[in-house]
mmCIF file of C-alpha atoms in Angstrom:
data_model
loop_
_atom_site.group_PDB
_atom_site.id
_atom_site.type_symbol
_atom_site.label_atom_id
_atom_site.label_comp_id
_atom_site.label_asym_id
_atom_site.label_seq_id
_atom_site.Cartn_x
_atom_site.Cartn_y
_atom_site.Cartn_z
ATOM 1 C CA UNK A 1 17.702 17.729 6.654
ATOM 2 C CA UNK A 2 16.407 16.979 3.003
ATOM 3 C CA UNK A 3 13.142 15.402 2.860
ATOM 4 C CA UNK A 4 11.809 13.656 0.317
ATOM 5 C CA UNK A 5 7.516 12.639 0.808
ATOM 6 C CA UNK A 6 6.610 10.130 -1.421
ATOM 7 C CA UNK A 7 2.700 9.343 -1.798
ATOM 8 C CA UNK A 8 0.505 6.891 -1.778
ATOM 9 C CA UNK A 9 2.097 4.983 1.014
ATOM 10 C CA UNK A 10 -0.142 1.999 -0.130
ATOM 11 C CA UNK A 11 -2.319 1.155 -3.203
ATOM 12 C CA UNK A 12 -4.092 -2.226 -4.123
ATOM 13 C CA UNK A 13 -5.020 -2.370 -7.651
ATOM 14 C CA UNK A 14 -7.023 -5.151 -9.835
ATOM 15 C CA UNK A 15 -4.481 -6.579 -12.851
ATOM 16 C CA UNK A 16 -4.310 -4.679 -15.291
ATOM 17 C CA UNK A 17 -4.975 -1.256 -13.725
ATOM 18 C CA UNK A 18 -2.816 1.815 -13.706
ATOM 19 C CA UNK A 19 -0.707 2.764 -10.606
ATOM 20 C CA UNK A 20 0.885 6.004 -10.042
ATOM 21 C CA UNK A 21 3.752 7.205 -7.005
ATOM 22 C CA UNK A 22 4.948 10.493 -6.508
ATOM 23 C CA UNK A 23 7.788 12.239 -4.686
ATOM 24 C CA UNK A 24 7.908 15.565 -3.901
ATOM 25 C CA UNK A 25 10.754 17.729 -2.140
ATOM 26 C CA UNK A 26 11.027 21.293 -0.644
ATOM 27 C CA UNK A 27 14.239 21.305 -2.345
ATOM 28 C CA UNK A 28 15.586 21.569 -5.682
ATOM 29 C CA UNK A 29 16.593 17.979 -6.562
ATOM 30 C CA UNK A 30 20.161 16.951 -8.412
ATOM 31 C CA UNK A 31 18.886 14.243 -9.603
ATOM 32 C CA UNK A 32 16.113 11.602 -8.472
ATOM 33 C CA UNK A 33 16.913 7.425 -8.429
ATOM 34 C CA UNK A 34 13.579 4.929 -8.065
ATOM 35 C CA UNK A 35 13.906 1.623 -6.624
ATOM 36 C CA UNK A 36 11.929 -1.243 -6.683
ATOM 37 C CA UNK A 37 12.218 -3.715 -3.954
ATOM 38 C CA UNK A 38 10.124 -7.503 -3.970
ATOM 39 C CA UNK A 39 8.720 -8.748 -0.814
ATOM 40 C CA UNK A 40 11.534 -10.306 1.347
ATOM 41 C CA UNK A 41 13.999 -8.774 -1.194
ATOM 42 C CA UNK A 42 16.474 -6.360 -1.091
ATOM 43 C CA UNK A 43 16.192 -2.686 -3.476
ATOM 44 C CA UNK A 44 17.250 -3.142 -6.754
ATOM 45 C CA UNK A 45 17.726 0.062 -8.984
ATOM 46 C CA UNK A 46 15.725 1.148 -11.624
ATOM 47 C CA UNK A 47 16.359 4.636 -13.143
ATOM 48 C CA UNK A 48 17.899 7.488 -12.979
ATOM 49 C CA UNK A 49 16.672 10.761 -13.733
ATOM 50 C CA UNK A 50 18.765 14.165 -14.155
ATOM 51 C CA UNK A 51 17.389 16.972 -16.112
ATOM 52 C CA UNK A 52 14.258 19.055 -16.003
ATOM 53 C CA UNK A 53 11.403 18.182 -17.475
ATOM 54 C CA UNK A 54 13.141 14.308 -18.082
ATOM 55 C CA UNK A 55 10.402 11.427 -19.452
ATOM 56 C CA UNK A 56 12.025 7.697 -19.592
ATOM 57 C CA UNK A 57 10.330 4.986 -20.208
ATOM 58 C CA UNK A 58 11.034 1.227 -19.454
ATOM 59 C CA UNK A 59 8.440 -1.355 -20.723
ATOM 60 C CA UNK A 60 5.170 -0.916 -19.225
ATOM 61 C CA UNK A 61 6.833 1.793 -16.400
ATOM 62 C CA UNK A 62 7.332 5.750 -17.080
ATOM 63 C CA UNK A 63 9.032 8.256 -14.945
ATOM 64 C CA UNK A 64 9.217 11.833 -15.028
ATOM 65 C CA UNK A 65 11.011 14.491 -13.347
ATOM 66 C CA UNK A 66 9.004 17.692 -12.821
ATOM 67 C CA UNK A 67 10.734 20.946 -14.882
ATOM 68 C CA UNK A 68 11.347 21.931 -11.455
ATOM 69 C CA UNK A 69 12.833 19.383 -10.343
ATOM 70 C CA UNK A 70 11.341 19.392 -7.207
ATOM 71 C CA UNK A 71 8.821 15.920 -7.596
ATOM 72 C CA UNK A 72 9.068 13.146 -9.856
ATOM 73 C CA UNK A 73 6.638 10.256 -10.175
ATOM 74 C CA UNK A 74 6.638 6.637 -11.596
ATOM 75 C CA UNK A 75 3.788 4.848 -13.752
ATOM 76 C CA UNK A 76 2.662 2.006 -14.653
ATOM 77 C CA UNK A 77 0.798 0.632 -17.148
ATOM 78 C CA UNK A 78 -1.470 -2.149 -17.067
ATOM 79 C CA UNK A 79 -0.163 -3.530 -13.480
ATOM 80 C CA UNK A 80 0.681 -7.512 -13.556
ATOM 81 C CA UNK A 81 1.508 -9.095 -10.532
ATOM 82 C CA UNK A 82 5.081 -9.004 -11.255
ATOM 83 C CA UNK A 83 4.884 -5.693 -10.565
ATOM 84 C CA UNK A 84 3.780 -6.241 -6.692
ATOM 85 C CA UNK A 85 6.535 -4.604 -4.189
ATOM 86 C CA UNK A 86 8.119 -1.316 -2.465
ATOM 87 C CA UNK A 87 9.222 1.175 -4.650
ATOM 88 C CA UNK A 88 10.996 4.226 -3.253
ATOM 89 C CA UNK A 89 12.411 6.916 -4.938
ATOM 90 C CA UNK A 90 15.851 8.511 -3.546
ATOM 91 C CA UNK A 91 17.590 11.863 -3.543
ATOM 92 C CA UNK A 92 21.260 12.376 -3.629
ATOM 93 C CA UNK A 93 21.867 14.289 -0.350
ATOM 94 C CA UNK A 94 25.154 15.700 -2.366
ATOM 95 C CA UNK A 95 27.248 14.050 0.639
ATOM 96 C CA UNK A 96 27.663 10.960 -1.432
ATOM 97 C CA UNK A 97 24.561 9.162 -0.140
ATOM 98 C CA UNK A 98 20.785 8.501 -0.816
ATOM 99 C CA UNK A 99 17.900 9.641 1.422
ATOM 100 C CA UNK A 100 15.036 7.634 0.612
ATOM 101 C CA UNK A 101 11.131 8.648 0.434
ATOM 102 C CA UNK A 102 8.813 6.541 2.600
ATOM 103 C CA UNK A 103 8.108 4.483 -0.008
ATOM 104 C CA UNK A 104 4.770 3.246 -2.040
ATOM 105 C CA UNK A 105 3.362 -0.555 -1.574
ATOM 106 C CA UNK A 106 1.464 -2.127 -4.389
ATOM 107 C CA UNK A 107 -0.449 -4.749 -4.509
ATOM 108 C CA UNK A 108 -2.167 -6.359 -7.473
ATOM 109 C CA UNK A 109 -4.810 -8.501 -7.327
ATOM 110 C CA UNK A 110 -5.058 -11.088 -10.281
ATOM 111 C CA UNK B 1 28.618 -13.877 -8.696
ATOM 112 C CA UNK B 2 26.978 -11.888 -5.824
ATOM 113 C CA UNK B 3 28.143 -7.916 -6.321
ATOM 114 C CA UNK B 4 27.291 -7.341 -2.665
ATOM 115 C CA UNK B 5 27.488 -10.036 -0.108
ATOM 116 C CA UNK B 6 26.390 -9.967 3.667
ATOM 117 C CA UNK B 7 26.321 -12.379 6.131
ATOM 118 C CA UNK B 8 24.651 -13.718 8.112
ATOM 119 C CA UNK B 9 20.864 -13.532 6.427
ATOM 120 C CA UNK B 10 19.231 -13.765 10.082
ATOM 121 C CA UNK B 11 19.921 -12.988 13.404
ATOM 122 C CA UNK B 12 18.264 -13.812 16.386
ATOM 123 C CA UNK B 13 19.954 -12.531 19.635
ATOM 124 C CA UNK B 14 19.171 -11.507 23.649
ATOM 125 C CA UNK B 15 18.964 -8.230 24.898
ATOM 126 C CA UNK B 16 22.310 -6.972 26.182
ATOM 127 C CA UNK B 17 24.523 -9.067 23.081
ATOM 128 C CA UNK B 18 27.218 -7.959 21.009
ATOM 129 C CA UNK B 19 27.144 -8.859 17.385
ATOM 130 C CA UNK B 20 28.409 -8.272 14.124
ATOM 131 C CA UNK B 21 27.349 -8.288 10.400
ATOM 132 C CA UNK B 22 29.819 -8.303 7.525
ATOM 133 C CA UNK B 23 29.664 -7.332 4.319
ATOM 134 C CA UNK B 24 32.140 -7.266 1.082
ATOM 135 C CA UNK B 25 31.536 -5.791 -2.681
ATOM 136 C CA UNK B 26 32.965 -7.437 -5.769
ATOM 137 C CA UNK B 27 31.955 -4.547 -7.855
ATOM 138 C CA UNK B 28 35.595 -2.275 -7.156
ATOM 139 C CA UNK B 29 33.251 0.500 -5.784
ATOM 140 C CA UNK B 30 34.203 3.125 -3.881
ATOM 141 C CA UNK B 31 31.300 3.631 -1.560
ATOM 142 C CA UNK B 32 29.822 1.502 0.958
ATOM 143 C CA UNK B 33 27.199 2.263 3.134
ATOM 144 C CA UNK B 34 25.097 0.833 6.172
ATOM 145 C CA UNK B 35 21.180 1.343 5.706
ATOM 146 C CA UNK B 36 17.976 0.219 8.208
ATOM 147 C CA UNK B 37 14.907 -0.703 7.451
ATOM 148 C CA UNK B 38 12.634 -0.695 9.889
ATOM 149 C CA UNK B 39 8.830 -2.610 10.324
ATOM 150 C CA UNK B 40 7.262 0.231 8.443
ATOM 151 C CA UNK B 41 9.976 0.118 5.339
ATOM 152 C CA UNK B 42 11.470 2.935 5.757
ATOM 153 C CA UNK B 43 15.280 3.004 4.488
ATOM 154 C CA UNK B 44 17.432 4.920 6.429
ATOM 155 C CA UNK B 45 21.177 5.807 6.125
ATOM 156 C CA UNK B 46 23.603 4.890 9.318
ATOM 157 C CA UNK B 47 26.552 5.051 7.597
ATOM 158 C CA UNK B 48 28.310 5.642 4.368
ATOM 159 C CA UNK B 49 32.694 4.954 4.011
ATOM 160 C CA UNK B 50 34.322 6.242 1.010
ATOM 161 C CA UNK B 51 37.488 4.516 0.648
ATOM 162 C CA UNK B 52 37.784 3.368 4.172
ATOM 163 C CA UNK B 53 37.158 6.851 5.377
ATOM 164 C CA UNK B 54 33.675 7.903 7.325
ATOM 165 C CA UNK B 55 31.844 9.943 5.529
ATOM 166 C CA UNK B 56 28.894 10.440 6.594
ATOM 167 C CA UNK B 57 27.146 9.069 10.545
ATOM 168 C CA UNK B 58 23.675 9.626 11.058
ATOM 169 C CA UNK B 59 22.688 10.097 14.767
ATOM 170 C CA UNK B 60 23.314 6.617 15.098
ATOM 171 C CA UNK B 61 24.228 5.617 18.879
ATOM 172 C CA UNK B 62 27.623 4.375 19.551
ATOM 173 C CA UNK B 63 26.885 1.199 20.200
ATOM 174 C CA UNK B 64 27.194 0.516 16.466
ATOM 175 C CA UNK B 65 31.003 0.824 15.060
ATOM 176 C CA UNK B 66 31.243 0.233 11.482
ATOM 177 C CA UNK B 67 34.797 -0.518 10.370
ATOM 178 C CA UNK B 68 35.976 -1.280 7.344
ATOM 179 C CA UNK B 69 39.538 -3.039 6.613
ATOM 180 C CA UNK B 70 39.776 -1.814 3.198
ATOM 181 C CA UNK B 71 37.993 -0.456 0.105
ATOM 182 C CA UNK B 72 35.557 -3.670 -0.554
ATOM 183 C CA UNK B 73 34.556 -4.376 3.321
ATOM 184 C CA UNK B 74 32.372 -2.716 5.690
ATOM 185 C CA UNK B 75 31.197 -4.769 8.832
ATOM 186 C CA UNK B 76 28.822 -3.648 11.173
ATOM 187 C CA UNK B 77 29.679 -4.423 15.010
ATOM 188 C CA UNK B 78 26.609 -3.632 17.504
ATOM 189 C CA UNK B 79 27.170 -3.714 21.220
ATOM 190 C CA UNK B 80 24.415 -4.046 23.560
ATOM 191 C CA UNK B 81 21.603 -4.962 21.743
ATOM 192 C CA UNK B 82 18.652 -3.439 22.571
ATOM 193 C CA UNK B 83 14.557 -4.428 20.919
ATOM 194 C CA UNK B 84 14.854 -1.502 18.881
ATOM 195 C CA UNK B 85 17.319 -2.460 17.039
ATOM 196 C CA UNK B 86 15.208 -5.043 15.577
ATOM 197 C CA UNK B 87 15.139 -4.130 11.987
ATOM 198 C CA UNK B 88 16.808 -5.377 8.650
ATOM 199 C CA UNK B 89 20.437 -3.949 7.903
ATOM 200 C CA UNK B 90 21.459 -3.413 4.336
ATOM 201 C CA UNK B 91 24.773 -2.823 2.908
ATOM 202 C CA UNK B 92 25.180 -1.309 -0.387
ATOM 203 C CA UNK B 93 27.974 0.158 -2.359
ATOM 204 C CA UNK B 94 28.238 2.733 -5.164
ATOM 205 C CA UNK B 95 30.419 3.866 -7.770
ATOM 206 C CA UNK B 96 31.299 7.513 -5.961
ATOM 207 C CA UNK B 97 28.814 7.783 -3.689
ATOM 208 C CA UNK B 98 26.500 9.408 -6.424
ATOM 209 C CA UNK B 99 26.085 6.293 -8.711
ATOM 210 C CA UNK B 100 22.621 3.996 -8.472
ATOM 211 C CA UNK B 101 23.196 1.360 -5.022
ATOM 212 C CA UNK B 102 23.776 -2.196 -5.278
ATOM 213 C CA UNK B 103 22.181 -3.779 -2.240
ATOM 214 C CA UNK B 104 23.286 -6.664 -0.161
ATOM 215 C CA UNK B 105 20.331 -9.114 0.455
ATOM 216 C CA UNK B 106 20.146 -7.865 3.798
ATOM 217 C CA UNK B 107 20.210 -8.959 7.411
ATOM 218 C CA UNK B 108 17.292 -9.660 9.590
ATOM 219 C CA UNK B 109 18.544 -8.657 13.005
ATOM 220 C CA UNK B 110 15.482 -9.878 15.615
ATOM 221 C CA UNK B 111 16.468 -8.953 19.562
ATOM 222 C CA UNK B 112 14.578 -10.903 21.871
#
């Protein structure tokens, strides 16, 4: 089936750093959702991307969908420790479901 | 008001135990779905109803029967427990089934 391999699996960064996760698939992508989820929480959406070549922006976070649409990765700027959690990014399988990348764990260290 | 509720939060059963987690949306979706998460995070789909009808199974055994009543329920019944099924179980729902997911807070199911 549809794969989705999202990279780093892990990163600790100081406060205030950058932090980068990708996702890349085999496949031509629909569309690509990110989701961030908190320690002991529970995923909580945010953002959807659609076309080729797509730049949003929320705040200190940026996410980009390659003109492929193939990979798409997530930024941030200027980590806080707000920021620490799971985020996964998640392909619409066109079955109506989500298959979800492995996932990238951040830590920030004030 | 919580979109997507499930109870219970935790779990802790024997080996060899039936149980069951439930699960109801507020939100008038259309979509529900069952989703583990294992030690190592991963998310992955068991099930997804789209009004009341099975859409989609995924290799799960069939000791776990998902049924759900109507349009805003989807419970979870697992028979036989085995340690592997340790994990936590999140319900979510969607729009159409292409929509973002609203979670459920989870449930941490620990076999012993």
């Amino acid at each position: 089936g549809q794969q989705v391999m999202q990279i780093p699996q892990y990163q600790h960064v100081q406060e205030g750093e950058d932090f980068t996760t990708y996702c890349n698939s085999s496949t031509t992508l629909s569309n690509i959702q990110w989701y961030k989820q908190r320690p002991g929480g529970h995923p909580v959406f945010l953002i959807q991307l659609v076309k080729s070549g797509e730049v949003k922006k929320q705040k200190r976070l940026t996410f980009q969908f390659g003109e492929a649409k193939k990979n798409s990765s997530l930024h941030i700027t200027a980590t806080q420790t707000t920021d620490v959690g799971t985020y996964f990014c998640a392909q619409d399988t066109g079955r109506r479901a989500l298959t979800f990348g492995s996932g990238t764990r951040l830590q920030v260290q004030p | 008001d919580t979109a997507v509720s499930q109870t219970p939060k935790y779990l802790v059963t024997q080996m060899g135990n039936d149980k069951s987690i439930k699960c109801e949306q507020n939100l008038g979706h259309d979509t529900m779905y069952w989703y583990k998460q294992d030690s190592k995070k991963f998310l992955k789909i068991m099930f997804s109803y789209n009004n009341k009808e099975l859409i989609i199974n995924e290799t799960v055994p069939n000791r776990f029967s998902p049924k759900s009543p109507d349009k805003a329920h989807l419970n979870l019944h697992i028979n036989s427990l085995e340690l592997g099924d340790s994990a936590v179980y999140f319900c979510a729902s969607s729009q159409d089934g292409h929509s973002p997911l609203h979670f459920g807070n989870g449930t941490r199911l620990t076999v012993t």
